[in-house]
Coordinates of N, CA, C and O in Angstrom, one line a residue:
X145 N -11.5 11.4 -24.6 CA -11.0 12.1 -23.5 C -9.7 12.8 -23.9 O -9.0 12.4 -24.8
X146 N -9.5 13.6 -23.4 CA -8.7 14.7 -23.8 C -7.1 14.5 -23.5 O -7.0 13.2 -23.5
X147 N -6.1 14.9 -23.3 CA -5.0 14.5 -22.9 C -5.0 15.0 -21.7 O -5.0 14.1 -20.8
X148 N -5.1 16.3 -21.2 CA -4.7 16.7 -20.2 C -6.2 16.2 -19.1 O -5.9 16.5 -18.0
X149 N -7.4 15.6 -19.1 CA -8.1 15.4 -18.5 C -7.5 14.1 -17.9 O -7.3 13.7 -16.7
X150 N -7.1 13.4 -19.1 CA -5.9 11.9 -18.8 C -5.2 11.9 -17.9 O -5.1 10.9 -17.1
X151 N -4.5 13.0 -17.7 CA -3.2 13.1 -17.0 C -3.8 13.4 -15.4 O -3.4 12.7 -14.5
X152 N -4.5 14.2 -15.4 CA -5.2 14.4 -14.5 C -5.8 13.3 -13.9 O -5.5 13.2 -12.7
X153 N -6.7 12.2 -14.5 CA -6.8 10.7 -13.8 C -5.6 10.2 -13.8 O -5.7 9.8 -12.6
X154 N -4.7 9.8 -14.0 CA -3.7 9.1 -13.7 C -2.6 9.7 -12.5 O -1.7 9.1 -11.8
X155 N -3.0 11.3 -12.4 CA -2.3 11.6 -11.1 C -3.4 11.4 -9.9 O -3.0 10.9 -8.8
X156 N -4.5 11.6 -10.1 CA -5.4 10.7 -9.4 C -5.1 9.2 -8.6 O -4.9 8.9 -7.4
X157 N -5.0 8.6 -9.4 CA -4.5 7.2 -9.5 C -4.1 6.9 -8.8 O -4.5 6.1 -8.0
X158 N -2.6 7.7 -8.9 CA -1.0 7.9 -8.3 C -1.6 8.2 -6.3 O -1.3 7.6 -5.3
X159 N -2.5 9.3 -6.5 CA -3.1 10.2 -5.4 C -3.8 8.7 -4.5 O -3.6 8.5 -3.3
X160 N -4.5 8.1 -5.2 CA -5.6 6.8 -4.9 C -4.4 5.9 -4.2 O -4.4 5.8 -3.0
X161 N -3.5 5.5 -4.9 CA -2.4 4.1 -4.3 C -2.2 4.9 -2.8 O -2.5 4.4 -1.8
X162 N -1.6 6.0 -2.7 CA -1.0 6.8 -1.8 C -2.2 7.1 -0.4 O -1.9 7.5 0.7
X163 N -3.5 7.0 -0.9 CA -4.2 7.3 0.2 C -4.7 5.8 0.7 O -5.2 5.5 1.8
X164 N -4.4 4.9 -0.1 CA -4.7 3.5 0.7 C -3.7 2.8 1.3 O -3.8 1.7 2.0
X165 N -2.4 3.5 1.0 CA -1.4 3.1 1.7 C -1.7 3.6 3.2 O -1.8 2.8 4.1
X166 N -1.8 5.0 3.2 CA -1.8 5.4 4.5 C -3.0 4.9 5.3 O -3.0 5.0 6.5
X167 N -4.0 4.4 4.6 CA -5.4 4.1 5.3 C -4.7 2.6 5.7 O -4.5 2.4 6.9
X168 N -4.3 1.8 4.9 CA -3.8 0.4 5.5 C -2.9 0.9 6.9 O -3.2 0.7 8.0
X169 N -2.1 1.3 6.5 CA -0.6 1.6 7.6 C -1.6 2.2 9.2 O -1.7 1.7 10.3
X170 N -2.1 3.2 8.8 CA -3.3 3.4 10.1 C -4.3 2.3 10.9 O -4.4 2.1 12.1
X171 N -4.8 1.8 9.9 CA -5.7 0.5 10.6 C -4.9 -0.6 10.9 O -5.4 -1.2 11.8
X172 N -3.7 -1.2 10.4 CA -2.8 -2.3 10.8 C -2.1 -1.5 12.1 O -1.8 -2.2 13.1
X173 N -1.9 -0.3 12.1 CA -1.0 0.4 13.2 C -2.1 0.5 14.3 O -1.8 -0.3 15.2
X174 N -2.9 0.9 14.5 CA -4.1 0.5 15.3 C -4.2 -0.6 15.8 O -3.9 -0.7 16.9
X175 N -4.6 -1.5 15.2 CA -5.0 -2.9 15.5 C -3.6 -3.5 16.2 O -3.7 -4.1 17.2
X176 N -2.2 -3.3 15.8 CA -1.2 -3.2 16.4 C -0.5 -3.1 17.8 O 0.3 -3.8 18.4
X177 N -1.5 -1.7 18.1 CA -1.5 -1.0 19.0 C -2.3 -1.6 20.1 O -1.9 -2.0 21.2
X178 N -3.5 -1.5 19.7 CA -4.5 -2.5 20.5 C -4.0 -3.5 21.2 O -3.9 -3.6 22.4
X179 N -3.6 -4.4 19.9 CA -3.3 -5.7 20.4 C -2.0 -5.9 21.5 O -1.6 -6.9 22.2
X180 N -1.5 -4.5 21.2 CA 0.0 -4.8 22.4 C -0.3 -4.2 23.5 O 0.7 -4.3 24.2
X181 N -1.7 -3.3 24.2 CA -1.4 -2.9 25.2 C -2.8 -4.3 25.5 O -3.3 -3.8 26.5
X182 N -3.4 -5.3 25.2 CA -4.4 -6.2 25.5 C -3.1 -7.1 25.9 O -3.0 -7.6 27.1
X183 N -1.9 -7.4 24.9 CA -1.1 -8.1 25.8 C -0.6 -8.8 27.0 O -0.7 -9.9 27.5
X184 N -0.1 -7.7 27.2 CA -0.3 -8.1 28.9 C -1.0 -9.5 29.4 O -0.5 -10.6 29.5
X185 N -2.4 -9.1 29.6 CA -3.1 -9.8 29.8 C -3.8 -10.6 29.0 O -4.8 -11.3 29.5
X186 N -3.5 -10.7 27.8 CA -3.8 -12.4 26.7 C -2.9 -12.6 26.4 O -2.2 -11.6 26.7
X187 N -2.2 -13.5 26.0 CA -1.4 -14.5 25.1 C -2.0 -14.5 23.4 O -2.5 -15.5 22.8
X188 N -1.6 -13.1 22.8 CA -2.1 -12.8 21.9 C -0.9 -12.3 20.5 O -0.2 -11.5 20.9
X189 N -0.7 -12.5 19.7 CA 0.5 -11.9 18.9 C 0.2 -12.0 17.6 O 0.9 -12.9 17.1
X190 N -1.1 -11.3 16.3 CA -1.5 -11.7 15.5 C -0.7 -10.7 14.3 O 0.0 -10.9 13.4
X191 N -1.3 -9.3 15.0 CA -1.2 -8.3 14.4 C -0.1 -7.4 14.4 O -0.1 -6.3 13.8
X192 N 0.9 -7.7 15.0 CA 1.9 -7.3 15.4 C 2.8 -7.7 14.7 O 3.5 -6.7 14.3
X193 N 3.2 -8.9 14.1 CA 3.8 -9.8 13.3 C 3.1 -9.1 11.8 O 3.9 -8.4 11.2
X194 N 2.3 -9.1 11.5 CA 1.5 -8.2 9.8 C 2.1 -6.9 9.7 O 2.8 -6.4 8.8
X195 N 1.7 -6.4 11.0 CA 2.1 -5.1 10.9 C 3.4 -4.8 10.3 O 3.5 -4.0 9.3
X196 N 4.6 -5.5 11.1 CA 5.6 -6.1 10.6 C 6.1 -5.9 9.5 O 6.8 -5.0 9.2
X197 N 5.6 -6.9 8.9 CA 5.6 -7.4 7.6 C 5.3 -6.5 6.7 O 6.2 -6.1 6.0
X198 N 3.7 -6.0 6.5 CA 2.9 -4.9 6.0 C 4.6 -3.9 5.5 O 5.2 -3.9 4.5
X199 N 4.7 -3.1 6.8 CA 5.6 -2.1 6.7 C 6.9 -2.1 5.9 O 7.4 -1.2 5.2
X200 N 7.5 -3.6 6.3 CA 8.7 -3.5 5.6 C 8.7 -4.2 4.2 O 9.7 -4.4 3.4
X201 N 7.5 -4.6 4.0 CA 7.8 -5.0 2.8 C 6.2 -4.5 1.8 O 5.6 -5.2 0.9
X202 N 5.9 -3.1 2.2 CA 5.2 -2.9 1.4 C 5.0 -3.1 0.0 O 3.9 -3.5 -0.4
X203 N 6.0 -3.0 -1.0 CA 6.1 -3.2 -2.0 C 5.3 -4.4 -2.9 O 4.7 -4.3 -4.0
X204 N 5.4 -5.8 -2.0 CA 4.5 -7.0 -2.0 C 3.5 -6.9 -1.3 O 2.5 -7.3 -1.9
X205 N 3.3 -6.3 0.0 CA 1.9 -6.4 0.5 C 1.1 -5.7 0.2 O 0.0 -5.8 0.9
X206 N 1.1 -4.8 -0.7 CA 0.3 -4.2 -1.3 C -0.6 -4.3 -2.5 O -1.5 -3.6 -3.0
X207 N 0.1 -5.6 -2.9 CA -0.7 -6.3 -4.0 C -2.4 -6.7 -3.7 O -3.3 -6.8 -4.5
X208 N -2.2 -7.1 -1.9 CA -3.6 -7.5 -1.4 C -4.7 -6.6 -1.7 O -5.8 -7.0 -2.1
X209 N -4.2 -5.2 -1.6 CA -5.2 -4.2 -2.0 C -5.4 -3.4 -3.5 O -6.4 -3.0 -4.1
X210 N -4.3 -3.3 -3.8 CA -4.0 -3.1 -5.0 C -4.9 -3.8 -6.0 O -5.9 -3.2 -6.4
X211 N -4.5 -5.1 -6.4 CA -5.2 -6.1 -7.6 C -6.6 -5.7 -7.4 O -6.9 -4.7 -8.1
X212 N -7.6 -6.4 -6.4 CA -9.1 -6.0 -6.6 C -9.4 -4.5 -6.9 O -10.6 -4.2 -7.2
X213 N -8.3 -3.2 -6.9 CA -9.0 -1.7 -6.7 C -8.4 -1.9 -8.7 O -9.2 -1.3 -9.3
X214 N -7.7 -2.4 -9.3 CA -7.3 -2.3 -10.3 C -8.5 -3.6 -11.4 O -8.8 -3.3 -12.6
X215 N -8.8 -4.4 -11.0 CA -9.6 -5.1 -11.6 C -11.2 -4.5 -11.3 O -12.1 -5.2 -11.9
X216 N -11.5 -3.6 -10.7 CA -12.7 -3.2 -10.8 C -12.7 -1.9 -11.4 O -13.7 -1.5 -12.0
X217 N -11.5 -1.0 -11.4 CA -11.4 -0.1 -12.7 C -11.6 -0.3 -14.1 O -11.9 0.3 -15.1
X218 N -11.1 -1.8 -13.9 CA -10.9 -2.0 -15.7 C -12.9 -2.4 -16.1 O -13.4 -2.3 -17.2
X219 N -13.6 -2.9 -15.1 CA -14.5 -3.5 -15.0 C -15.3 -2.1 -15.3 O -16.1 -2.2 -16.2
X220 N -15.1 -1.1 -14.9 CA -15.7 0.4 -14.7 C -15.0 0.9 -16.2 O -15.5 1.8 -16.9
X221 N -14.3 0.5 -16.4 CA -14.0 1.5 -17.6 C -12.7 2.5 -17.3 O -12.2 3.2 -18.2
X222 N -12.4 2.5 -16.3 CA -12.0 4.0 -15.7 C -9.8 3.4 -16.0 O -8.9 3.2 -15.2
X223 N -10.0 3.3 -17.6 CA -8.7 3.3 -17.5 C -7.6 4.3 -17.7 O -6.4 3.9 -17.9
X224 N -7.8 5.4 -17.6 CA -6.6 6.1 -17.0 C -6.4 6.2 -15.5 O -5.2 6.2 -15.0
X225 N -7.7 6.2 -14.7 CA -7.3 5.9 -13.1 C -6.6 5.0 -13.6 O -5.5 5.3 -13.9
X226 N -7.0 3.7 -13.7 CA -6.0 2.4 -13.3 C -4.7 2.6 -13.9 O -3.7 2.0 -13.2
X227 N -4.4 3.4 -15.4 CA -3.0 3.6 -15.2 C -2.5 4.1 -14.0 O -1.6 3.4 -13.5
X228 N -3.0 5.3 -13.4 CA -2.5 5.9 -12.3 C -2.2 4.8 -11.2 O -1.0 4.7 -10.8
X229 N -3.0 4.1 -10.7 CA -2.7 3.5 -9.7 C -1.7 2.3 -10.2 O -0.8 1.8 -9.5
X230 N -1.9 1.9 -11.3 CA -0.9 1.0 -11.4 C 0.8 1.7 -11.6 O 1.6 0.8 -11.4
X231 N 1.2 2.7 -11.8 CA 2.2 3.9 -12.0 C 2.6 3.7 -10.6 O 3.8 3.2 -10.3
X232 N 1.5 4.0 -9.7 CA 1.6 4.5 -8.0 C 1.7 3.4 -7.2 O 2.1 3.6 -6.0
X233 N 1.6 2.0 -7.6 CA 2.0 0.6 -6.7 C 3.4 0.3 -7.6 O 4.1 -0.7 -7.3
X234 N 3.7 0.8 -8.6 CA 5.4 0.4 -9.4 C 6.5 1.4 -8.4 O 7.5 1.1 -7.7
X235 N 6.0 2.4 -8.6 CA 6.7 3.6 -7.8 C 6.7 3.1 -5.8 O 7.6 3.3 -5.0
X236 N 5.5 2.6 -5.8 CA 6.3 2.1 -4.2 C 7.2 0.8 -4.1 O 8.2 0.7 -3.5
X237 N 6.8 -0.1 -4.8 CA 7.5 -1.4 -5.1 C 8.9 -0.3 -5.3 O 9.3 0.2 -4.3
X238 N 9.6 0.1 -6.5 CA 10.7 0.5 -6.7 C 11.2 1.2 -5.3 O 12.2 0.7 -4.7
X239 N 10.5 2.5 -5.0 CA 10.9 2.9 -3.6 C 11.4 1.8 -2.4 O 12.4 2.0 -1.8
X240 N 10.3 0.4 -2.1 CA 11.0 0.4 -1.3 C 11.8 -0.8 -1.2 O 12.0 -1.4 -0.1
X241 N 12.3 -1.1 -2.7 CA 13.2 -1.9 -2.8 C 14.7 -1.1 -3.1 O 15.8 -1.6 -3.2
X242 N 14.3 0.3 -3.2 CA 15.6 1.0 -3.2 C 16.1 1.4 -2.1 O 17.3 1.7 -1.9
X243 N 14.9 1.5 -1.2 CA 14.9 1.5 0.8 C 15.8 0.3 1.1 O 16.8 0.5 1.9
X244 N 15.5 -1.2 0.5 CA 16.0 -2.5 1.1 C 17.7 -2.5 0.9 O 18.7 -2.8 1.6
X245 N 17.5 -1.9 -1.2 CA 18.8 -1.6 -1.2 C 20.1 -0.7 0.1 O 21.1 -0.9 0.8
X246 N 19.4 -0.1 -0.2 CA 20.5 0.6 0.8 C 20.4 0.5 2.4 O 21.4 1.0 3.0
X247 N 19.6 -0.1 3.2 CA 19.6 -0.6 4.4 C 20.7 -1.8 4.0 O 21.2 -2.4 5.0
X248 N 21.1 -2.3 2.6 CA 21.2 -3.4 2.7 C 23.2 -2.8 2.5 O 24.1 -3.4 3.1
X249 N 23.4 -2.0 2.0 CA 24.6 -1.7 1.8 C 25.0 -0.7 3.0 O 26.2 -0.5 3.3
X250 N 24.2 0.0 3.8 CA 24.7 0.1 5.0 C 25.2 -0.5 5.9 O 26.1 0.0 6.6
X251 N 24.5 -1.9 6.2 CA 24.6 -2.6 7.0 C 25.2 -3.6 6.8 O 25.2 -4.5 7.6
X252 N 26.1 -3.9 5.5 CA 27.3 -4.7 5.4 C 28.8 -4.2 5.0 O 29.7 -5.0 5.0

């Protein structure tokens, strides 16, 4: 494989972490949403709490999706994707522990 074909899967990769982020954040924001206008009328609070979570601490909850899309690349062979995506879940971890950072020094 060539170099620049390389580079090309691993910006892929990068491209892959970043579209399952937003596919998670959509369907937990959904299900979210649902679940708070059913409110009202159940005694319901599942998804709202994840959602929660999910959002502010992407950096760890993204391991749930992450690990299996990364162990079935290696299973496939397709290791410059999996560089890429492994590149693209360091780069959100870093981001949004540099987010926590500074929420954290504003607010003291």
């Amino acid at each position: 494989m060539s170099r620049r074909n390389e580079f090309s899967y691993v910006i892929g990769g990068i491209f892959l972490v970043l579209g399952m982020h937003i596919i998670a954040t959509l369907i937990l924001g959904i299900l979210a949403y649902i679940e708070l206008m059913l409110a009202s009328q159940y005694n319901i609070r599942f998804f709202q709490p994840i959602f929660g979570i999910y959002f502010l601490g992407i950096g760890m909850t993204q391991l749930v999706y992450i690990i299996p899309v990364i162990y079935r690349l290696k299973r496939q062979e397709k290791f410059a994707l999996m560089k890429g995506v492994i590149i693209g879940a360091i780069l959100t971890a870093l981001l949004n522990s540099a987010c926590w950072i500074w929420f954290k020094n504003l607010t003291s």
